[in-house]
Tab-separated table of C-alpha atoms in Angstrom:
chain	number	residue	atom	x	y	z
A	1307	MET	CA	62.720	88.374	153.492
A	1308	THR	CA	64.669	88.687	150.182
A	1309	THR	CA	66.587	85.582	149.618
A	1310	VAL	CA	69.951	85.273	148.176
A	1311	ALA	CA	68.818	83.791	144.816
A	1312	GLU	CA	66.007	86.922	144.273
A	1313	LYS	CA	69.072	89.426	145.554
A	1314	TYR	CA	70.711	87.923	142.978
A	1315	LEU	CA	68.166	87.753	140.172
A	1316	GLN	CA	66.957	91.354	140.875
A	1317	ILE	CA	70.667	92.904	140.303
A	1318	ALA	CA	71.484	90.428	137.280
A	1319	LYS	CA	68.688	91.365	135.326
A	1320	LEU	CA	69.522	95.523	135.749
A	1321	ALA	CA	73.219	94.880	135.102
A	1322	LYS	CA	71.624	93.764	131.309
A	1323	ASP	CA	71.285	97.692	130.624
A	1324	PRO	CA	74.745	99.342	130.947
A	1325	ALA	CA	72.920	102.561	131.728
A	1326	ASN	CA	72.265	101.098	135.705
A	1327	ALA	CA	76.085	100.458	136.438
A	1328	GLU	CA	75.483	102.566	139.072
A	1329	VAL	CA	72.285	100.978	140.498
A	1330	VAL	CA	74.389	97.524	140.102
A	1331	ILE	CA	77.300	98.673	142.048
A	1332	ASP	CA	74.872	100.027	144.661
A	1333	GLY	CA	73.489	96.788	144.965
A	1334	ILE	CA	76.217	94.766	144.727
A	1335	LEU	CA	77.727	96.650	147.879
A	1336	THR	CA	74.707	96.527	150.089
A	1337	PHE	CA	74.208	92.334	149.304
A	1338	PHE	CA	78.146	92.265	150.753
A	1339	GLY	CA	77.454	94.469	153.661
A	1340	LEU	CA	79.669	96.994	152.755
A	1341	ASP	CA	78.812	100.520	153.614
A	1342	TYR	CA	79.203	102.985	150.700
A	1343	PHE	CA	78.618	106.833	151.390
A	1344	ASP	CA	79.790	108.619	148.021
A	1345	LEU	CA	76.731	109.787	147.030
A	1346	ASP	CA	77.559	110.306	143.434
A	1347	LEU	CA	80.225	109.204	141.995
A	1348	GLY	CA	79.262	105.413	141.933
A	1349	VAL	CA	81.216	104.253	138.741
A	1350	GLU	CA	84.098	105.616	139.571
A	1351	TYR	CA	83.926	103.981	143.410
A	1352	LEU	CA	84.921	100.755	141.269
A	1353	TYR	CA	88.124	102.223	140.544
A	1354	THR	CA	88.885	103.246	144.356
A	1355	THR	CA	88.414	99.876	145.836
A	1356	LYS	CA	90.158	96.799	146.614
A	1357	VAL	CA	86.746	94.829	147.560
A	1358	ILE	CA	85.651	93.955	143.928
A	1359	ASP	CA	87.942	91.797	141.975
A	1360	TYR	CA	90.097	94.075	139.054
A	1361	LYS	CA	88.751	92.123	136.119
A	1362	PHE	CA	85.020	92.214	137.809
A	1363	ARG	CA	85.042	95.875	137.846
A	1364	SER	CA	86.391	96.248	134.348
A	1365	VAL	CA	84.320	93.998	132.487
A	1366	LEU	CA	81.532	94.989	134.932
A	1367	HIS	CA	81.746	99.153	134.046
A	1368	LYS	CA	82.665	98.529	129.691
A	1369	ALA	CA	79.920	95.840	129.917
A	1370	GLU	CA	81.955	93.852	127.625
A	1371	ASP	CA	80.462	90.541	128.673
A	1372	MET	CA	77.365	90.140	130.924
A	1373	ASP	CA	77.299	86.547	131.032
A	1374	ALA	CA	80.813	87.314	133.069
A	1375	ILE	CA	79.023	89.122	135.553
A	1376	MET	CA	76.876	86.450	136.353
A	1377	ALA	CA	78.972	84.067	136.665
A	1378	TRP	CA	80.871	86.507	139.026
A	1379	PHE	CA	78.012	87.096	141.349
A	1380	LYS	CA	76.536	83.183	141.275
A	1381	GLU	CA	80.333	82.411	142.756
A	1382	LYS	CA	79.335	84.955	144.727
A	1383	ALA	CA	76.658	84.509	146.203
A	1384	GLY	CA	76.557	80.568	145.863
A	1385	VAL	CA	73.667	79.974	144.202
A	1386	THR	CA	72.704	77.887	141.592
A	1387	ASP	CA	70.716	78.148	138.192
A	1388	GLU	CA	67.912	76.288	139.710
A	1389	GLU	CA	67.513	79.043	142.650
A	1390	ILE	CA	68.059	82.048	140.084
A	1391	ALA	CA	65.138	80.914	137.733
A	1392	ALA	CA	62.791	79.563	141.010
A	1393	ALA	CA	63.318	83.167	142.192
A	1394	GLU	CA	61.115	86.604	142.134
A	1395	ALA	CA	62.320	89.624	141.041
A	1396	LYS	CA	61.976	92.759	142.955
A	1397	GLU	CA	60.912	95.736	140.866
A	1398	LYS	CA	63.841	98.284	139.271
A	1399	GLU	CA	62.226	101.320	140.994
A	1400	TYR	CA	63.407	99.846	144.912
A	1401	VAL	CA	66.846	99.673	144.251
A	1402	ALA	CA	67.042	102.792	142.297
A	1403	GLY	CA	64.705	104.737	144.272
A	1404	CYS	CA	68.212	103.859	146.707
A	1405	LEU	CA	70.838	105.893	144.714
A	1406	MET	CA	67.752	108.918	144.368
A	1407	LEU	CA	66.906	108.860	148.390
A	1408	ALA	CA	70.554	109.192	149.306
A	1409	LYS	CA	71.098	112.205	146.523
A	1410	GLN	CA	67.858	113.894	147.855
A	1411	TYR	CA	68.853	113.608	151.629
A	1412	LEU	CA	71.274	116.045	151.144
A	1413	GLY	CA	70.242	117.874	148.174
A	1414	MET	CA	74.081	119.541	147.257
A	1415	GLY	CA	75.341	115.903	147.517
A	1416	HIS	CA	76.836	115.318	151.578
A	1417	CYS	CA	77.724	112.131	153.207
A	1418	ILE	CA	75.446	109.414	154.913
A	1419	SER	CA	77.016	107.705	157.238
A	1420	GLY	CA	76.233	104.554	159.002
A	1421	LYS	CA	73.360	103.646	156.523
A	1422	THR	CA	73.684	101.513	153.322
A	1423	TYR	CA	70.563	102.727	150.476
A	1424	LEU	CA	68.626	99.738	150.528
A	1425	GLU	CA	68.272	100.623	154.629
A	1426	LEU	CA	67.364	104.592	153.733
A	1427	ALA	CA	64.976	103.255	151.550
A	1428	ALA	CA	63.428	100.824	152.888
A	1429	ALA	CA	63.096	103.262	155.948
A	1430	LYS	CA	61.376	105.856	154.014
A	1431	GLY	CA	60.391	104.838	150.707
A	1432	SER	CA	61.927	105.778	146.845
A	1433	GLU	CA	58.389	107.448	145.719
A	1434	GLU	CA	58.829	109.998	148.161
A	1435	ALA	CA	62.669	110.674	147.355
A	1436	ILE	CA	61.779	110.983	143.834
A	1437	ALA	CA	58.620	113.219	144.626
A	1438	GLN	CA	61.034	115.448	147.159
A	1439	LEU	CA	63.631	116.484	144.776
A	1440	LYS	CA	61.696	117.916	142.705
A	1441	ASP	CA	59.946	120.143	145.058
A	1442	MET	CA	60.336	123.410	145.236
A	1443	GLU	CA	59.777	124.306	148.750
A	1444	TYR	CA	61.684	121.041	149.689
A	1445	ALA	CA	65.074	122.361	146.881
A	1446	GLN	CA	64.687	125.576	148.999
A	1447	ASP	CA	65.148	124.199	152.803
A	1448	ILE	CA	67.620	122.177	151.520
A	1449	ALA	CA	69.556	124.973	149.487
A	1450	ARG	CA	68.656	127.270	152.824
A	1451	PHE	CA	70.772	124.463	154.667
A	1452	PHE	CA	73.495	124.701	152.332
A	1453	VAL	CA	73.997	128.254	152.655
A	1454	LYS	CA	73.955	128.238	156.395
A	1455	GLU	CA	76.653	125.598	156.978
A	1456	LEU	CA	78.915	127.651	154.402
A	1457	VAL	CA	78.460	131.038	155.945
A	1458	LYS	CA	79.442	129.140	159.612
A	1459	ASN	CA	81.944	127.616	157.777
A	1460	GLY	CA	83.444	131.365	156.465
A	1461	THR	CA	82.264	130.573	153.020
A	1462	THR	CA	81.377	134.449	151.424
A	1463	THR	CA	81.488	133.231	147.682
A	1464	CYS	CA	80.537	129.933	146.590
A	1465	ALA	CA	80.818	127.420	143.493
A	1466	ALA	CA	78.466	124.439	143.350
A	1467	TYR	CA	76.771	121.950	141.175
A	1468	ALA	CA	73.230	121.694	141.966
A	1469	THR	CA	71.043	118.822	140.431
A	1470	VAL	CA	69.782	117.809	136.899
A	1471	HIS	CA	66.167	119.670	138.163
A	1472	PRO	CA	66.192	123.238	137.312
A	1473	ALA	CA	64.184	123.583	140.277
A	1474	SER	CA	67.507	123.009	142.420
A	1475	VAL	CA	69.301	125.898	140.539
A	1476	THR	CA	66.599	128.594	141.252
A	1477	ALA	CA	66.474	127.588	145.347
A	1478	LEU	CA	69.884	127.963	144.669
A	1479	PHE	CA	70.197	131.083	143.707
A	1480	SER	CA	66.618	132.584	145.171
A	1481	VAL	CA	68.299	131.861	149.148
A	1482	ALA	CA	71.937	133.121	148.174
A	1483	THR	CA	70.319	136.374	146.819
A	1484	GLU	CA	69.181	136.202	150.356
A	1485	TYR	CA	71.943	136.580	151.589
A	1486	ASN	CA	73.304	138.734	149.304
A	1487	MET	CA	76.169	135.710	148.306
A	1488	CYS	CA	77.919	135.515	145.629
A	1489	ILE	CA	76.966	132.605	144.218
A	1490	LEU	CA	78.606	130.383	141.184
A	1491	ALA	CA	75.940	127.693	140.480
A	1492	GLY	CA	74.330	125.736	137.510
A	1493	LYS	CA	71.943	122.796	136.476
A	1494	VAL	CA	73.742	119.256	136.231
A	1495	MET	CA	73.819	117.973	132.454
A	1496	MET	CA	73.943	114.798	132.275
A	1497	ASN	CA	72.683	112.486	129.142
A	1498	ARG	CA	73.920	108.906	129.435
A	1499	ASN	CA	75.729	106.507	131.503
A	1500	ALA	CA	72.852	107.151	134.724
A	1501	PRO	CA	69.722	105.668	135.520
A	1502	ASP	CA	66.818	107.378	133.725
A	1503	TYR	CA	65.560	109.801	136.355
A	1504	LEU	CA	68.292	111.374	136.812
A	1505	MET	CA	68.980	112.656	132.714
A	1506	ASP	CA	68.560	114.824	130.594
A	1507	THR	CA	68.458	114.849	126.989
A	1508	THR	CA	70.863	117.504	124.881
A	1509	HIS	CA	67.983	119.146	123.637
A	1510	GLN	CA	66.057	119.610	127.167
A	1511	GLY	CA	69.171	120.084	129.082
A	1512	GLU	CA	69.903	122.863	126.756
A	1513	LEU	CA	66.513	124.385	127.340
A	1514	ASP	CA	66.882	124.317	130.633
A	1515	CYS	CA	69.774	125.502	130.945
A	1516	ARG	CA	69.408	128.975	128.548
A	1517	SER	CA	66.065	129.257	130.712
A	1518	LEU	CA	68.085	129.452	133.611
A	1519	ILE	CA	71.019	131.799	132.622
A	1520	GLU	CA	68.010	134.367	131.044
A	1521	ASP	CA	66.437	134.200	134.658
A	1522	TRP	CA	69.891	134.220	136.844
A	1523	ASP	CA	72.969	134.793	135.529
A	1524	GLY	CA	74.272	138.960	136.399
A	1525	LYS	CA	71.300	139.128	137.768
A	1526	GLY	CA	72.258	140.235	141.281
A	1527	ARG	CA	75.533	138.610	142.776
A	1528	ASN	CA	74.679	134.937	140.928
A	1529	HIS	CA	76.997	133.910	138.531
A	1530	TYR	CA	75.638	130.914	136.308
A	1531	VAL	CA	78.082	128.043	135.499
A	1532	ILE	CA	77.410	125.648	132.297
A	1533	THR	CA	77.947	122.280	134.646
A	1534	PRO	CA	78.120	118.859	131.978
A	1535	ARG	CA	78.822	116.699	134.689
A	1536	PHE	CA	81.854	114.860	133.155
A	1537	ALA	CA	82.141	113.116	129.651
A	1538	ILE	CA	81.158	109.785	130.977
A	1539	THR	CA	77.494	111.301	131.903
A	1540	SER	CA	77.681	113.240	128.611
A	1541	THR	CA	77.587	112.404	125.046
A	1542	PRO	CA	80.059	114.409	122.674
A	1543	ASP	CA	77.078	116.045	120.998
A	1544	GLN	CA	75.752	117.330	124.771
A	1545	LEU	CA	79.598	118.565	125.192
A	1546	LYS	CA	79.569	121.000	122.133
A	1547	SER	CA	75.936	121.800	123.203
A	1548	ALA	CA	77.463	123.202	126.128
A	1549	GLY	CA	80.265	124.639	124.413
A	1550	ARG	CA	77.618	126.497	122.200
A	1551	LEU	CA	75.697	127.782	125.600
A	1552	HIS	CA	79.017	129.401	126.560
A	1553	ALA	CA	79.767	130.975	123.387
A	1554	GLU	CA	76.398	132.116	123.102
A	1555	TYR	CA	76.363	133.428	126.509
A	1556	PRO	CA	80.314	134.262	127.155
A	1557	SER	CA	79.609	135.997	130.882
A	1558	THR	CA	78.637	132.418	132.327
A	1559	TYR	CA	81.233	129.710	133.633
A	1560	ILE	CA	81.480	126.448	133.076
A	1561	GLN	CA	82.462	123.417	135.739
A	1562	THR	CA	83.168	119.590	135.021
A	1563	HIS	CA	85.451	116.697	136.412
A	1564	LEU	CA	88.919	115.859	134.888
A	1565	SER	CA	91.272	112.966	135.522
A	1566	GLU	CA	89.823	112.628	139.455
A	1567	ASN	CA	91.206	108.399	139.002
A	1568	LEU	CA	92.767	106.249	136.113
A	1569	GLY	CA	89.299	104.478	135.668
A	1570	GLU	CA	87.605	107.762	134.653
A	1571	ILE	CA	90.222	108.378	132.158
A	1572	GLU	CA	90.761	104.740	130.730
A	1573	SER	CA	87.074	105.264	130.263
A	1574	VAL	CA	86.165	108.536	129.311
A	1575	LEU	CA	88.552	107.768	125.732
A	1576	SER	CA	87.253	104.462	125.152
A	1577	LEU	CA	83.993	106.209	125.292
A	1578	CYS	CA	85.825	108.965	123.340
A	1579	PRO	CA	88.507	107.678	121.078
A	1580	GLY	CA	90.526	109.696	118.576
A	1581	HIS	CA	91.628	111.752	121.366
A	1582	ALA	CA	95.349	112.735	122.416
A	1583	ASP	CA	93.669	112.711	126.145
A	1584	TYR	CA	90.755	113.459	128.733
A	1585	LEU	CA	91.167	117.133	128.337
A	1586	GLU	CA	91.180	117.666	124.733
A	1587	VAL	CA	87.692	115.784	124.922
A	1588	TYR	CA	86.509	119.184	126.206
A	1589	GLU	CA	88.591	121.394	124.346
A	1590	ARG	CA	86.966	120.175	121.583
A	1591	ALA	CA	83.699	120.629	122.531
A	1592	GLY	CA	84.722	124.279	123.102
A	1593	LEU	CA	85.148	123.685	127.185
A	1594	LEU	CA	87.983	124.805	127.699
A	1595	THR	CA	88.271	128.316	128.526
A	1596	ASP	CA	89.439	130.886	131.042
A	1597	ARG	CA	86.300	130.666	132.401
A	1598	SER	CA	86.182	126.659	133.086
A	1599	ILE	CA	86.674	125.233	136.353
A	1600	PHE	CA	88.295	121.408	136.072
A	1601	GLY	CA	87.319	120.112	139.309
A	1602	HIS	CA	89.761	116.989	140.662
A	1603	CYS	CA	92.655	117.014	137.885
A	1604	VAL	CA	94.597	114.533	139.544
A	1605	HIS	CA	96.114	112.658	137.096
A	1606	LEU	CA	97.364	115.525	134.049
A	1607	THR	CA	99.493	114.520	131.767
A	1608	ASP	CA	102.096	117.448	130.682
A	1609	ARG	CA	100.141	118.719	127.830
A	1610	GLU	CA	97.363	118.646	129.696
A	1611	TYR	CA	98.788	121.344	132.319
A	1612	LYS	CA	100.718	123.078	129.377
A	1613	ARG	CA	97.006	123.376	127.984
A	1614	LEU	CA	95.327	124.406	130.926
A	1615	GLY	CA	98.160	126.950	131.580
A	1616	GLU	CA	98.173	128.333	127.855
A	1617	THR	CA	94.375	128.904	128.623
A	1618	GLY	CA	93.691	130.115	131.810
A	1619	GLY	CA	91.348	127.280	133.042
A	1620	ILE	CA	91.286	126.664	136.750
A	1621	ILE	CA	92.040	123.521	138.473
A	1622	ALA	CA	89.750	123.309	141.888
A	1623	HIS	CA	91.875	120.991	144.390
A	1624	CYS	CA	89.812	118.725	146.385
A	1625	PRO	CA	91.751	117.053	148.610
A	1626	THR	CA	89.167	115.723	151.420
A	1627	SER	CA	87.329	114.250	148.567
A	1628	ASN	CA	90.967	112.908	146.864
A	1629	LEU	CA	91.506	111.320	149.957
A	1630	PHE	CA	88.149	109.960	150.735
A	1631	LEU	CA	87.619	108.004	147.490
A	1632	GLY	CA	92.003	107.225	146.935
A	1633	SER	CA	91.769	108.956	143.834
A	1634	GLY	CA	95.499	109.824	144.065
A	1635	LEU	CA	97.383	113.194	144.870
A	1636	PHE	CA	97.038	115.795	143.016
A	1637	ASP	CA	100.605	117.718	142.105
A	1638	MET	CA	100.150	121.603	143.602
A	1639	ARG	CA	104.179	121.628	142.533
A	1640	GLU	CA	103.310	120.731	139.093
A	1641	ALA	CA	100.425	122.910	138.405
A	1642	ASN	CA	102.520	126.037	139.511
A	1643	ARG	CA	104.862	125.344	137.255
A	1644	TYR	CA	103.065	125.186	134.575
A	1645	GLY	CA	101.364	128.879	135.461
A	1646	VAL	CA	97.394	127.032	135.748
A	1647	ARG	CA	95.253	128.952	138.078
A	1648	THR	CA	94.582	126.732	141.320
A	1649	THR	CA	91.530	126.908	143.895
A	1650	LEU	CA	90.772	124.819	146.962
A	1651	ALA	CA	87.491	123.210	147.029
A	1652	THR	CA	85.192	121.279	149.716
A	1653	ASP	CA	83.615	118.982	147.111
A	1654	VAL	CA	80.930	118.073	149.341
A	1655	GLY	CA	79.722	115.129	147.422
A	1656	ALA	CA	82.821	113.059	148.143
A	1657	GLY	CA	84.646	115.647	150.112
A	1658	THR	CA	84.242	115.431	154.137
A	1659	SER	CA	83.511	118.931	155.580
A	1660	PHE	CA	82.349	122.452	154.136
A	1661	SER	CA	84.860	124.194	155.996
A	1662	MET	CA	88.114	125.849	153.766
A	1663	TRP	CA	91.011	125.577	157.272
A	1664	ARG	CA	90.314	121.498	157.389
A	1665	THR	CA	90.441	121.692	153.529
A	1666	MET	CA	93.774	123.472	153.615
A	1667	GLY	CA	94.626	120.633	156.744
A	1668	GLU	CA	94.532	118.191	154.158
A	1669	ALA	CA	95.483	119.891	150.982
A	1670	TYR	CA	98.828	120.365	153.055
A	1671	LYS	CA	99.043	116.516	153.750
A	1672	VAL	CA	98.454	115.523	150.343
A	1673	GLN	CA	101.272	117.977	149.052
A	1674	GLN	CA	103.689	116.974	151.769
A	1675	LEU	CA	102.966	113.140	150.281
A	1676	ASN	CA	104.123	114.634	147.367
A	1677	GLY	CA	107.654	116.442	148.249
A	1678	TYR	CA	106.083	120.033	148.872
A	1679	PRO	CA	106.260	121.550	151.417
A	1680	MET	CA	103.040	124.030	150.591
A	1681	THR	CA	102.913	126.940	153.202
A	1682	ALA	CA	99.910	128.298	154.781
A	1683	LEU	CA	100.145	131.708	153.232
A	1684	GLU	CA	99.805	129.533	149.548
A	1685	ALA	CA	96.696	128.063	151.301
A	1686	ILE	CA	94.976	130.576	152.159
A	1687	TYR	CA	95.932	132.936	149.225
A	1688	LYS	CA	94.721	129.804	147.251
A	1689	CYS	CA	91.254	130.283	149.071
A	1690	THR	CA	90.787	134.068	148.334
A	1691	LEU	CA	92.336	136.314	146.421
A	1692	GLY	CA	93.937	133.142	144.321
A	1693	SER	CA	90.131	131.969	143.937
A	1694	ALA	CA	88.977	135.517	143.092
A	1695	ARG	CA	91.794	136.173	140.816
A	1696	ALA	CA	91.072	132.512	139.192
A	1697	LEU	CA	87.504	133.579	138.731
A	1698	SER	CA	88.135	137.054	137.154
A	1699	LEU	CA	86.585	138.610	140.151
A	1700	ASP	CA	89.262	139.951	141.759
A	1701	ASP	CA	88.135	143.314	141.143
A	1702	ARG	CA	85.308	143.146	143.821
A	1703	ILE	CA	86.291	140.100	146.355
A	1704	GLY	CA	89.540	138.751	147.587
A	1705	SER	CA	91.082	142.079	148.930
A	1706	PHE	CA	90.379	144.933	151.478
A	1707	LEU	CA	91.679	147.285	148.638
A	1708	PRO	CA	89.407	150.624	148.082
A	1709	GLY	CA	86.232	149.694	146.340
A	1710	ARG	CA	85.816	145.710	147.196
A	1711	GLU	CA	82.793	144.545	148.027
A	1712	ALA	CA	82.615	143.925	151.654
A	1713	ASP	CA	82.673	139.415	152.081
A	1714	PHE	CA	84.908	139.161	155.070
A	1715	ILE	CA	85.219	136.834	158.473
A	1716	VAL	CA	86.241	137.213	161.681
A	1717	VAL	CA	88.429	134.173	162.746
A	1718	ASP	CA	90.142	133.584	166.449
A	1719	TYR	CA	93.173	131.748	166.205
A	1720	ALA	CA	92.761	130.243	169.688
A	1721	ALA	CA	89.151	128.793	169.457
A	1722	THR	CA	89.497	125.081	171.002
A	1723	SER	CA	92.093	124.171	173.929
A	1724	VAL	CA	94.750	122.951	172.023
A	1725	GLN	CA	95.209	126.298	169.921
A	1726	LYS	CA	95.222	128.419	172.812
A	1727	LEU	CA	98.091	125.998	174.439
A	1728	ARG	CA	99.860	126.217	170.855
A	1729	MET	CA	99.645	130.026	170.815
A	1730	GLU	CA	100.728	130.751	174.573
A	1731	TYR	CA	103.846	128.138	173.442
A	1732	LEU	CA	104.535	130.345	170.106
A	1733	ARG	CA	103.882	133.999	172.245
A	1734	SER	CA	106.361	132.785	174.557
A	1735	ARG	CA	109.062	132.105	172.328
A	1736	ASP	CA	108.114	135.422	169.949
A	1737	LYS	CA	107.120	133.688	167.229
A	1738	TRP	CA	103.276	134.060	167.215
A	1739	THR	CA	103.807	135.604	163.714
A	1740	ILE	CA	101.239	135.752	160.680
A	1741	GLU	CA	102.493	133.022	159.211
A	1742	ASN	CA	102.509	130.395	162.242
A	1743	LYS	CA	98.810	132.030	163.024
A	1744	LEU	CA	97.805	131.206	159.661
A	1745	PHE	CA	99.706	127.809	159.887
A	1746	GLY	CA	97.930	126.712	163.150
A	1747	LEU	CA	94.303	127.455	161.416
A	1748	GLN	CA	95.410	125.461	158.197
A	1749	THR	CA	96.216	122.705	160.203
A	1750	LEU	CA	93.705	122.743	163.576
A	1751	GLY	CA	90.901	125.225	162.401
A	1752	ASP	CA	87.536	124.580	162.007
A	1753	ASP	CA	84.501	126.445	161.735
A	1754	ARG	CA	84.769	126.531	165.663
A	1755	ASN	CA	86.736	129.238	164.131
A	1756	THR	CA	84.832	131.632	162.617
A	1757	VAL	CA	83.655	134.226	165.127
A	1758	CYS	CA	81.670	136.481	162.430
A	1759	THR	CA	80.920	136.189	158.672
A	1760	TYR	CA	79.826	139.334	156.661
A	1761	ILE	CA	78.327	139.909	153.546
A	1762	MET	CA	78.183	143.070	151.525
A	1763	GLY	CA	79.370	144.483	155.266
A	1764	LYS	CA	76.379	142.884	156.560
A	1765	GLN	CA	76.639	139.910	159.256
A	1766	VAL	CA	75.388	136.825	158.437
A	1767	TYR	CA	77.034	134.474	160.870
A	1768	GLY	CA	77.766	134.639	164.205
A	1769	SER	CA	78.791	132.109	166.460
A	1770	ASP	CA	78.262	131.795	170.388
A	1771	SER	CA	81.862	133.768	170.935
A	1772	CYS	CA	80.782	136.703	168.760
A	1773	ASP	CA	79.175	139.554	170.138
A	1774	HIS	CA	77.028	140.515	167.414
A	1775	GLN	CA	73.897	138.439	167.621
A	1776	GLU	CA	72.860	136.291	164.487
A	1777	ALA	CA	71.600	137.990	161.627
A	1778	SER	CA	67.391	136.588	161.485
A	1779	MET	CA	67.222	134.821	158.402
């Protein structure tokens, strides 16, 4: 049984290196018995919880005063210097393996309910977790699970972050190719402020991306996305490397995170001084283009909205993630006012559903809190033709116009008893309009409303209520 003093020493030793910020946070949360389900945004969690003192959050993230970190933890843990000096430290890999296990559990970054990282690591072992992440067979299993969830929920085109491992990208493109699905994906580039086993280098990251681009971009319906995770985990040199890659391969896309929460913005500007705002960090690196997708964008300045509108940059609004983490309320009305191309996204890392219907419902709630009643027509547009236009793919997907690729779903407006009751009520009052049908899907819909999913005219999913059989994939 690990004593309080042993656990303190284990965490405090790790805290001496700022690169271990996520591991330290996880250890603290686990020590105090707090369930921590976010798999990808450890540093950001500091700014979205009231559990940890504000002063300590700031000190820990910036790693300015390790003595203050140690004093804070000693006070909370109630241990003496003598107990600490006498305790035997656990190996760093034990705690680090907890994060790796969580990362690999659902490969694409979904939630693990009811378990802490330490419980999971103890159950399965960290070395096994690390090995599995790099294993192609395992990566393909996870990629297949991911794609099956997409089509089950009625998603026919997807932009996704893979992991830092090239095998995860190859696996995802390979499985998507089996389905003939239009997929946009790329290897995460990350060379600082993360555990060693989740980092690449500027040079190796560029080599890996170049190889993957040559192998996959434009092959079939695959599109490569250059993916620096965000400015906190990529040095300016790596961001510029990503910009050079896009300039060399202009058919690629770019995706990263932008202004998800206030603490993140503060950290970026402290890491990248001399910039007017967060977006300018990316712009100077050549990453602000009309093929750039910026996740979240909850706390943008007027200048950032303006530049996104002028350059054609794309916002991926992730309402379930923003609400789950408490990041803030994205302002759709402001994005529309500046003419920014905005899409809706599930963000299954911290998001809570694969369903675009549920995502539209949460987006509606967010905008209601902002005083902007986003209509069901606007929501469905931003998930279909609006997304296709944002990605410059509307000549191929997003509508039923002649010559478009036949990606579509069959929908049951009344798949649940509540939806049936609503339908009967509206029909009895002659109000069963397209707007009311879509609004019901937006506010009450989920995967149960997807009867069949077709990709390039071929059925790839069928629910129990579908007249056809599910494709054998």
